[in-house]
Coordinates of C-alpha atoms in Angstrom, one line a residue:
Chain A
X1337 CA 0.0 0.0 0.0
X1338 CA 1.1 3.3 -0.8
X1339 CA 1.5 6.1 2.3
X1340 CA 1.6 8.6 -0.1
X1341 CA -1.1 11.8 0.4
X1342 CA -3.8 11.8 -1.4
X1343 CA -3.1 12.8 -4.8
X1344 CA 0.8 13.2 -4.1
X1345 CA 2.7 10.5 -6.0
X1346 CA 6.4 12.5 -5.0
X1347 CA 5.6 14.6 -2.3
X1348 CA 5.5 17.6 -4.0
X1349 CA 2.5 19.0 -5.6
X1350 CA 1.9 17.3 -9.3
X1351 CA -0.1 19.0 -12.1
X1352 CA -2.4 16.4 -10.8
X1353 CA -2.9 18.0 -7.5
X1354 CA -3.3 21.3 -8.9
X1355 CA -6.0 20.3 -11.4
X1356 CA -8.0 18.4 -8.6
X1357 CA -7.5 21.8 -5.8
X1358 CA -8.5 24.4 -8.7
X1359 CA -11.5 21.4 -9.6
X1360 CA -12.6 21.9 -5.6
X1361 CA -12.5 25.3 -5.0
X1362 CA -14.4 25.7 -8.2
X1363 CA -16.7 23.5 -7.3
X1364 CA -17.0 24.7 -4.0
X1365 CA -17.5 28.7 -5.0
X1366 CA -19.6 28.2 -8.1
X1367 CA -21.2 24.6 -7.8
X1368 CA -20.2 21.8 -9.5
X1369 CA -22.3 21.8 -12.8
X1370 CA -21.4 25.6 -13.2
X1371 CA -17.9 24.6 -13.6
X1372 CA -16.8 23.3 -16.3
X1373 CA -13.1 21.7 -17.4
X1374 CA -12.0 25.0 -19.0
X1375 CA -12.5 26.8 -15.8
X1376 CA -10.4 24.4 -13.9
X1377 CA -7.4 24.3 -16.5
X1378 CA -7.5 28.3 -16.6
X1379 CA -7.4 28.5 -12.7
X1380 CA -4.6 25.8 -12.4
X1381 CA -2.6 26.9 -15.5
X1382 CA -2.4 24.0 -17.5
X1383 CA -3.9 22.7 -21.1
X1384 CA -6.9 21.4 -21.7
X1385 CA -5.2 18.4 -22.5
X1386 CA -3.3 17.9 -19.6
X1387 CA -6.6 17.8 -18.0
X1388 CA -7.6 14.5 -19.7
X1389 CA -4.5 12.8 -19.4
X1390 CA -5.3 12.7 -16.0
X1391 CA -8.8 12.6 -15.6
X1392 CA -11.2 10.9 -18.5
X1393 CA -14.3 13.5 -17.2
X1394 CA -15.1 15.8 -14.8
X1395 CA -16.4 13.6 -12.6
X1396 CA -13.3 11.8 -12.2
X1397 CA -11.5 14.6 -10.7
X1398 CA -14.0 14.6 -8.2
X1399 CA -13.0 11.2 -7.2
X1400 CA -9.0 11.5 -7.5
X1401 CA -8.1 8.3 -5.7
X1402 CA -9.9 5.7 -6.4
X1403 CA -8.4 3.9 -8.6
X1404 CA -5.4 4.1 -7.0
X1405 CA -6.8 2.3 -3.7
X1406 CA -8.8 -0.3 -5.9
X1407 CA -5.3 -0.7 -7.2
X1408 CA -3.8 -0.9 -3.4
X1409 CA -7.4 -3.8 -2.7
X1410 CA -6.7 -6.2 -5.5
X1411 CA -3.2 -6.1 -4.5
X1412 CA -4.2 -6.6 -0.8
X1413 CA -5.9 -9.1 -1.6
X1414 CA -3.4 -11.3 -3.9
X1415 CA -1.0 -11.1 -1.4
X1416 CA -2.6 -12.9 0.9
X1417 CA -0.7 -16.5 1.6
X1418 CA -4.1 -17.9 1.5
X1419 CA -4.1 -19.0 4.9
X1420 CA -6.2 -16.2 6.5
X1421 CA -8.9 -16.2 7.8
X1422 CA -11.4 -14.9 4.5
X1423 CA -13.9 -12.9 6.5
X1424 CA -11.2 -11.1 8.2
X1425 CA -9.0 -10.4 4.9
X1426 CA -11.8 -8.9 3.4
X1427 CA -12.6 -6.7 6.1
X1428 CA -8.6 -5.4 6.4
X1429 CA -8.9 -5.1 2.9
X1430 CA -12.2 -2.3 3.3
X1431 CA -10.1 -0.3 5.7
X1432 CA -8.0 0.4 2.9
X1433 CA -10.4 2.9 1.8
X1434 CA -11.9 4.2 5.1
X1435 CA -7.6 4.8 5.0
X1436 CA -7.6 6.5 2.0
X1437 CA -10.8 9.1 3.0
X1438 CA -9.3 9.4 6.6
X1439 CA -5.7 10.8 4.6
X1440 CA -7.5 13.9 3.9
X1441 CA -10.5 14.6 6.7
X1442 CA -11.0 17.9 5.0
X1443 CA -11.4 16.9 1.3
X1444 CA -13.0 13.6 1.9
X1445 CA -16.2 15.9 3.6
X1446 CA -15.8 18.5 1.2
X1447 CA -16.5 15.6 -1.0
X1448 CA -18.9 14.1 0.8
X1449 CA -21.0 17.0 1.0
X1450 CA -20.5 17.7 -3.0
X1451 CA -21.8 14.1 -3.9
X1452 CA -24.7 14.4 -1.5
X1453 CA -26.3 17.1 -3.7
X1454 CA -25.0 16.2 -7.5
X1455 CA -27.1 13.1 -8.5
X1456 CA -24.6 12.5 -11.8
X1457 CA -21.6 12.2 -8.8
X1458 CA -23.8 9.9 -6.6
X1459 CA -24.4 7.6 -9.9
X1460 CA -20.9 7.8 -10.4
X1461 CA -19.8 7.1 -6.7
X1462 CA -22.1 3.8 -7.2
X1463 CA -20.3 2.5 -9.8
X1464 CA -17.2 2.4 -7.8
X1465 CA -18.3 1.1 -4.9
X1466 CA -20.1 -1.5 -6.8
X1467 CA -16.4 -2.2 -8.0
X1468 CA -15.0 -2.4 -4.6
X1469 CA -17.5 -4.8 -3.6
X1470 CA -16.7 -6.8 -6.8
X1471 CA -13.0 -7.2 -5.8
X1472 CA -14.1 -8.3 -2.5
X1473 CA -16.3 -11.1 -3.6
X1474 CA -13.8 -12.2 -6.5
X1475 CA -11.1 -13.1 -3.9
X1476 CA -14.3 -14.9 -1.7
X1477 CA -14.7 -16.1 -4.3
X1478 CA -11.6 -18.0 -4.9
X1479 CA -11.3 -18.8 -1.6
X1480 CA -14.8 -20.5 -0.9
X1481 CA -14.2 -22.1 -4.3
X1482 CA -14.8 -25.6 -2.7
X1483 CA -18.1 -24.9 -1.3
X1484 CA -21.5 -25.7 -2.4
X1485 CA -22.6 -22.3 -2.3
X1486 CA -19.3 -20.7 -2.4
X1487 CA -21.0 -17.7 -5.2
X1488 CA -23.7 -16.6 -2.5
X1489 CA -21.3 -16.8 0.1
X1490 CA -18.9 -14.4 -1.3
X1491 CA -21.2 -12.3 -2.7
X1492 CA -23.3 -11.8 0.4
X1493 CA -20.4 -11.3 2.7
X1494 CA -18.8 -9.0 0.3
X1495 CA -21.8 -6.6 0.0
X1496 CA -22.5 -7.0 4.2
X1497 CA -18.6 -5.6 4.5
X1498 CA -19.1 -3.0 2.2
X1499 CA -22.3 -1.8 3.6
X1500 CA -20.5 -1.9 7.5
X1501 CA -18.1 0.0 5.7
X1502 CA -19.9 2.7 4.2
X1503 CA -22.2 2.8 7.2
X1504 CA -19.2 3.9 10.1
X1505 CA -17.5 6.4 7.1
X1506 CA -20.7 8.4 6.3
X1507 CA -20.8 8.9 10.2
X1508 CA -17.5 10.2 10.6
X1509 CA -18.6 12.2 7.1
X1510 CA -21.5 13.7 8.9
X1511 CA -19.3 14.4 12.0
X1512 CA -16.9 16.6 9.7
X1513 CA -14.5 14.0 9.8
X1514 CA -13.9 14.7 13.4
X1515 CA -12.4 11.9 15.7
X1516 CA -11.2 8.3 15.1
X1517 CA -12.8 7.0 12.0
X1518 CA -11.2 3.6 12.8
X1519 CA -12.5 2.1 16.1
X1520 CA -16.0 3.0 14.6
X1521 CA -14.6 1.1 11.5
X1522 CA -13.2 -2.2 13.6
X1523 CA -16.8 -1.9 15.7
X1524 CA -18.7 -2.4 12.0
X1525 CA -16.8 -4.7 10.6
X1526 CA -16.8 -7.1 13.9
X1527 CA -20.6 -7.1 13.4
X1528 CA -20.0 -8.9 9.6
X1529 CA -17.5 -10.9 11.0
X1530 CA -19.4 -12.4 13.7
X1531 CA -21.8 -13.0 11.4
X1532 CA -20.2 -14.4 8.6
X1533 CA -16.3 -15.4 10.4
X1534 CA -15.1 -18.8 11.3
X1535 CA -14.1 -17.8 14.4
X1536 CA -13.7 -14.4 16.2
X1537 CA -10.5 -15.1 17.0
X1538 CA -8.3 -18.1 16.8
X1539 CA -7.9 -19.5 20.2
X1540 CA -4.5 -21.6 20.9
X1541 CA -5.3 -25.2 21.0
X1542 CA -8.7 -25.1 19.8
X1543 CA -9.3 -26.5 16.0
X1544 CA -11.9 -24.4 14.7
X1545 CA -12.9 -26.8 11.6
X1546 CA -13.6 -29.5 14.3
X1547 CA -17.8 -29.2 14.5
X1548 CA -20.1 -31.2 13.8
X1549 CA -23.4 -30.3 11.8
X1550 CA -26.5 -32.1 12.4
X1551 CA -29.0 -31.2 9.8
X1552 CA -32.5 -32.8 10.7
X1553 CA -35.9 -32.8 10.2
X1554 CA -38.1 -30.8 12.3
X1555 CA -40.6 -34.1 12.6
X1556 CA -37.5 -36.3 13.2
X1557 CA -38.2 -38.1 16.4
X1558 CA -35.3 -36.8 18.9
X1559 CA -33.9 -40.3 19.2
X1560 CA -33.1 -40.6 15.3
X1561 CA -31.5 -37.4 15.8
X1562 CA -29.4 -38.3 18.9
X1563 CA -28.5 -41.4 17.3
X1564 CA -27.2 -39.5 14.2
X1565 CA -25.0 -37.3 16.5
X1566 CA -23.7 -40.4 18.0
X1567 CA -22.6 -42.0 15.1
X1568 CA -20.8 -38.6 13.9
X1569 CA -19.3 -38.2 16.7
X1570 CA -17.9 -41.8 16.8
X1571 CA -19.4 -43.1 20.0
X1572 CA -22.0 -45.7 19.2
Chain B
X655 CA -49.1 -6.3 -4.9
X656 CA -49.9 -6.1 -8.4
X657 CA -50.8 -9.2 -10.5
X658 CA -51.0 -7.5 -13.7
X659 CA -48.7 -8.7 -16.2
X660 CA -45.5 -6.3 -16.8
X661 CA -45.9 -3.1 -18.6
X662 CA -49.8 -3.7 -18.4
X663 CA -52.1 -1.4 -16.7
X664 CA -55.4 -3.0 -17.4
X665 CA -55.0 -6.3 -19.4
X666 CA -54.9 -5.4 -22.8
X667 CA -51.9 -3.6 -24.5
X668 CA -51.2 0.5 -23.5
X669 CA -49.3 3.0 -25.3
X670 CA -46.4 2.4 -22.9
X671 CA -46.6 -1.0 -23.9
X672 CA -46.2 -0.6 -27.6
X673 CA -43.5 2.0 -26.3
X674 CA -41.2 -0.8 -24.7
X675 CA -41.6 -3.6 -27.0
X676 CA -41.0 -1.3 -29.9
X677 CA -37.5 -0.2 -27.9
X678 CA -36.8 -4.0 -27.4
X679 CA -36.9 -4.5 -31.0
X680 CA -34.9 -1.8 -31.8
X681 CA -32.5 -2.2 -29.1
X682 CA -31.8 -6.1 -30.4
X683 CA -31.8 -5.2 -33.9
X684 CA -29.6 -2.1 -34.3
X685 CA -28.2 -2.0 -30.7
X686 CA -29.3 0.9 -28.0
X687 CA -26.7 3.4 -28.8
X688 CA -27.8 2.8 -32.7
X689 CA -31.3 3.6 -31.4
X690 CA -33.1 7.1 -30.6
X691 CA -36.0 7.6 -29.3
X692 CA -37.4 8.8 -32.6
X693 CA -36.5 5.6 -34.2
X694 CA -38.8 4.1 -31.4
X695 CA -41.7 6.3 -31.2
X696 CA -41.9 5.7 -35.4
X697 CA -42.1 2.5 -34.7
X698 CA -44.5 2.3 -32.0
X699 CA -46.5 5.2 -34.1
X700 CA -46.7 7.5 -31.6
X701 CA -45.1 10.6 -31.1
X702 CA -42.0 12.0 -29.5
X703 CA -43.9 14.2 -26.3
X704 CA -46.2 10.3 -25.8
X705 CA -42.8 8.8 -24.9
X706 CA -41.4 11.4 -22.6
X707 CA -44.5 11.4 -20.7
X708 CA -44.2 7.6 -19.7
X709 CA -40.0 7.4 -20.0
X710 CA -37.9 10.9 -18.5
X711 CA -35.0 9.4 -20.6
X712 CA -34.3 6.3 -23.3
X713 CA -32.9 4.4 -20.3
X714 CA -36.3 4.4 -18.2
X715 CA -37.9 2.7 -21.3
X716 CA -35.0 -0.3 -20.4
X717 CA -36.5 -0.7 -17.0
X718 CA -39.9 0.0 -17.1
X719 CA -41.6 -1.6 -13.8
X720 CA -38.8 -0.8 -11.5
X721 CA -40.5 2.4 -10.0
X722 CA -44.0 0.3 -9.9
X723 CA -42.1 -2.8 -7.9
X724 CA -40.2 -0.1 -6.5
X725 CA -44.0 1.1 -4.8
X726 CA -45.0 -2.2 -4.5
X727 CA -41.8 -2.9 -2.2
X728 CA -42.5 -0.1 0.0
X729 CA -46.1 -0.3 0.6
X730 CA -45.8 -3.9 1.4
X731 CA -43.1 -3.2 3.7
X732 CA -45.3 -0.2 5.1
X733 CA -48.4 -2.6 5.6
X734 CA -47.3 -5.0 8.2
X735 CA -48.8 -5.0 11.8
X736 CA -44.7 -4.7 13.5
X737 CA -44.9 -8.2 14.6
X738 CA -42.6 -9.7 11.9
X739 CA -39.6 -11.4 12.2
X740 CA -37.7 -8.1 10.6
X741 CA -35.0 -10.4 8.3
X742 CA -38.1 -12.6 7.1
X743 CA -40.2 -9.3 6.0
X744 CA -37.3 -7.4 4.2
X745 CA -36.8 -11.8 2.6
X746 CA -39.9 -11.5 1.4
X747 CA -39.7 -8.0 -0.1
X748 CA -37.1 -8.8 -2.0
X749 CA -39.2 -11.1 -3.5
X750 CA -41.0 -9.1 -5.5
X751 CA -38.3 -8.2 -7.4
X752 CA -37.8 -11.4 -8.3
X753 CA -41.9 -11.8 -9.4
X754 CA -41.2 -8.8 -11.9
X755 CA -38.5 -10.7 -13.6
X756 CA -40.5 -14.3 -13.5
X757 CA -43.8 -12.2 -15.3
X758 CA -42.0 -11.9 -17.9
X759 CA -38.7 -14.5 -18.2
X760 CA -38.2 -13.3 -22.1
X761 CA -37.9 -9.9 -21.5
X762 CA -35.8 -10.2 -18.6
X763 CA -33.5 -12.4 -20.2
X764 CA -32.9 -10.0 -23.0
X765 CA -32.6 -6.7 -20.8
X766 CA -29.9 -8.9 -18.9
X767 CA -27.6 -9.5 -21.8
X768 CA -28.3 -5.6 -23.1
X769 CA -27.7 -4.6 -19.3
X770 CA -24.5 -6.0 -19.0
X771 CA -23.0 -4.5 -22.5
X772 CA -24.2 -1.2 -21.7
X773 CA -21.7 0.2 -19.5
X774 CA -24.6 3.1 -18.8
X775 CA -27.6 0.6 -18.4
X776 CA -25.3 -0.7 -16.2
X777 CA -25.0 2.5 -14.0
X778 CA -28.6 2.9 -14.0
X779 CA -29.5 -0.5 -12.9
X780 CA -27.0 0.0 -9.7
X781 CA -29.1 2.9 -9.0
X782 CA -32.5 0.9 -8.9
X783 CA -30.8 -1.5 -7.2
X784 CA -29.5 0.9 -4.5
X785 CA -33.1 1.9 -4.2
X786 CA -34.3 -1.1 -3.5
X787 CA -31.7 -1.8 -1.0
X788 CA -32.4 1.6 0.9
X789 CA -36.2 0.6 0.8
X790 CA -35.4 -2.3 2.9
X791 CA -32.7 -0.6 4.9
X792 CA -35.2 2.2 6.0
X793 CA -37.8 -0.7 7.3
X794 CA -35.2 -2.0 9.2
X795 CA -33.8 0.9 10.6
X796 CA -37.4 1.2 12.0
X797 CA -37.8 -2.1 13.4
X798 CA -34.4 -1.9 14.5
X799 CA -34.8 1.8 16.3
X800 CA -34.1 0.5 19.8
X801 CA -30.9 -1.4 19.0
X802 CA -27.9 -0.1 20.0
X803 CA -26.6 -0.5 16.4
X804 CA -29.9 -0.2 15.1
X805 CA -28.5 1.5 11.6
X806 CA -25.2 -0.6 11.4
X807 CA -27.2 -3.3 11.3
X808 CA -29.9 -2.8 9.4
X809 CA -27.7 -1.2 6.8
X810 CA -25.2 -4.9 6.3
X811 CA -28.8 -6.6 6.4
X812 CA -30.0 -4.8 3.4
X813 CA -26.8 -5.0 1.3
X814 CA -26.7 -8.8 2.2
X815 CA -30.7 -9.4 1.3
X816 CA -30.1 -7.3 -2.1
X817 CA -26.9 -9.5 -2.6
X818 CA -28.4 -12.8 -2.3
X819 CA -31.4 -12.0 -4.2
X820 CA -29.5 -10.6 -6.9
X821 CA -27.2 -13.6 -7.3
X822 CA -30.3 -16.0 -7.2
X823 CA -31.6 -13.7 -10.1
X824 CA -28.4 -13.6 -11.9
X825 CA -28.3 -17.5 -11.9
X826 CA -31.9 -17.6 -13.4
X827 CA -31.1 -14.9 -16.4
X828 CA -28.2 -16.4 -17.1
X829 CA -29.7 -20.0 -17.2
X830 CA -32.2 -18.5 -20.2
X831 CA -34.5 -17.6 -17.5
X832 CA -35.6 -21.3 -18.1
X833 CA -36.4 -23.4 -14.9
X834 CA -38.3 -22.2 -11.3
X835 CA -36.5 -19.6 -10.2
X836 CA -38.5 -18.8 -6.6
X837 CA -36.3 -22.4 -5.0
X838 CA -32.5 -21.2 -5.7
X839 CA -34.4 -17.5 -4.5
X840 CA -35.6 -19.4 -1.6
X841 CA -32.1 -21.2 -1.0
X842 CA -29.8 -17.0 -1.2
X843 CA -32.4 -15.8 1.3
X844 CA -32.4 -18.7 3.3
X845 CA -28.3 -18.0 4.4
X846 CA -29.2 -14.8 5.0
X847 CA -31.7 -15.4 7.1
X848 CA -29.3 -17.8 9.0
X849 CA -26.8 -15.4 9.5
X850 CA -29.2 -12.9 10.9
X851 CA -32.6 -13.4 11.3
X852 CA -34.2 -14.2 14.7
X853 CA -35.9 -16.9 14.3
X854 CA -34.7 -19.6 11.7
X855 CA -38.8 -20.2 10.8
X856 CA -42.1 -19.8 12.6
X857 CA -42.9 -23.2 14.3
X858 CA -46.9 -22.9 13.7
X859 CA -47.4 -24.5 10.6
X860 CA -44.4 -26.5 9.5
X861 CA -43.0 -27.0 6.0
X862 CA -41.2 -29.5 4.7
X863 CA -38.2 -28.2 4.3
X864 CA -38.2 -26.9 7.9
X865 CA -35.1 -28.5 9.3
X866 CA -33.2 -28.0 12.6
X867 CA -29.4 -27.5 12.2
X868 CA -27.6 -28.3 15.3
X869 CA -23.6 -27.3 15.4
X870 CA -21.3 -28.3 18.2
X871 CA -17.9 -28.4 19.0
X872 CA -16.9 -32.1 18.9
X873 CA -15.4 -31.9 22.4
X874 CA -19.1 -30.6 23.5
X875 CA -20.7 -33.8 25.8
X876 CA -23.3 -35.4 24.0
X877 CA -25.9 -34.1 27.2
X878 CA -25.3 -30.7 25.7
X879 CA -26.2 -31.2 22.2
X880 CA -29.4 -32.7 22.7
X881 CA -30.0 -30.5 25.6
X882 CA -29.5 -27.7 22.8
X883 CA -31.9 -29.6 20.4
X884 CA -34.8 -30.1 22.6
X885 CA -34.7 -26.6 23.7
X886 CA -34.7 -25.9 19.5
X887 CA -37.4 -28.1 19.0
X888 CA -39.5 -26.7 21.8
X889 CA -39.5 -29.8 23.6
X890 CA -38.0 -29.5 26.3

């Protein structure tokens, strides 16, 4: 993962940076369908082309660092050794972006506040969560592979950790980025993991893997379901 | 809920009838970039201000009974007495989503494939389908007003009820539509319901798929587990 700022690839100011400040303060001022691109190249002093070599619309440079942390996930996430815990990888793998918001409080609610009232930005924001989630379920996918309903799985757990997500960064949105966005992240994310993780931690001796599922009949009578237990479990 | 068949107001065909199934045809034929909305309303022998006051844009006419399922959703979460299981209710919303797409398996199928090489159908479906996700998120916030993490949770519910439904409905459309599709809907919602709902099914009238799963910790003594079953089964 990069610990670059936002928008810095060097740590000095790029013509990217200067496009996406003059694009804010625009936006901010006039309102962001008054602007258009050749007011932001005028104010930051660059060609209209420079502009699209960085940012394919307007809308992008609303949303400067995205790709660059959906970059930072998928890389997360093929790093793995492919021995953790899948719920939990997931979920590190989300507060990669509450990380990338929380680099730059005052932006990220400037932001916040912009998208809130543009519907064109709040389609546009969609479509990148929507790919966030898809990189989460993709690697659920692969790992729940060998299970029946490894698909549902991963896409249900993927959408319940992006929905915890989203739900503890609009509140430290709406409290002006203010405080620690992260123990309200970790207490979000524990909810999805205890519904959806193996374990919610891995104990020392115990073996996790080492249940056993009785799937019965409600009619069954209780001895055929006892003696189904006992056979499982190897003491008959 | 509405039992009329899709696009149909009254049982025999409307002008916003003729209006979709002359887009359809143009849309397969020439493509829906290739197509304009004079194209369709020549074909559907109307004229251009008929089609704008059914369809605000040539995307809406893609979609046509999301903002009536869309109602539907919400009145039939609005009409329950408050004494539902809450997962179970916002289950059987999502439902009627999947009714829309079973009234009419043709249609569906061949907005799926146009959906998905669209890239701004695409955008506009994620918006219905974040409708329809805060639909249900709203009822549960509701029901869920006096839990701690009343909004935490029903927000993760809602994403993980849209994400199950939707990968039961992607399974049907891409199968050809062919087939019952309410049994693999029953199956997504089902896991949801097991990793949140209250209750895993009303004990009254029993169904036959009504089962009782039992896990336990091998090490757990065999007193335990049936202690744990009885008390499941209401027997003890």
């Amino acid at each position: 993962m990069s610990s670059d700022k936002a928008g810095t690839g060097n740590g000095k100011p790029s013509m990217r940076d200067a496009l996406v400040t003059a694009a804010f303060r625009l936006f901010l001022e006039r309102g962001y369908e008054q602007t258009t691109v050749d007011d932001i190249v005028a104010l930051a002093g660059v060609g209209r082309r420079s502009f699209f070599r960085y940012f394919p619309s307007k809308e992008d440079v609303v949303f400067p660092d995205h790709e660059r942390c959906l970059a930072d996930m998928t890389a997360f996430l093929a790093a793995g050794t492919g021995d953790e815990e899948p719920v939990r990888r997931v979920c590190d793998a989300a507060r990669l972006v509450l990380r990338m918001y929380a680099e730059n409080p005052t932006f990220s609610v400037q932001r916040y506040r912009l998208t809130k009232k543009v519907p064109g930005l709040r389609a546009y924001e969609l479509s990148v969560v929507w790919r966030y989630e898809r990189a989460l379920a993709d690697y659920l996918r692969r790992r729940f592979a060998a299970r029946r309903d490894g698909t549902l799985q991963a896409d249900v757990i993927a959408a319940a950790v992006v929905a915890a997500h989203n739900n503890a960064l609009r509140s430290w949105l709406r409290s002006h980025g203010q405080g620690e966005a992260s123990a309200a992240m970790d207490h979000a994310l524990a909810y999805v993991q205890s519904a959806f993780g193996d374990a919610p931690a891995p104990a020392a001796q115990e073996q996790p893997e080492d249940v056993v599922v009785v799937v019965s009949r409600r009619g069954a009578p209780l001895w055929r379901v006892v003696q189904e237990i006992e056979s499982t479990l190897g003491r008959a």
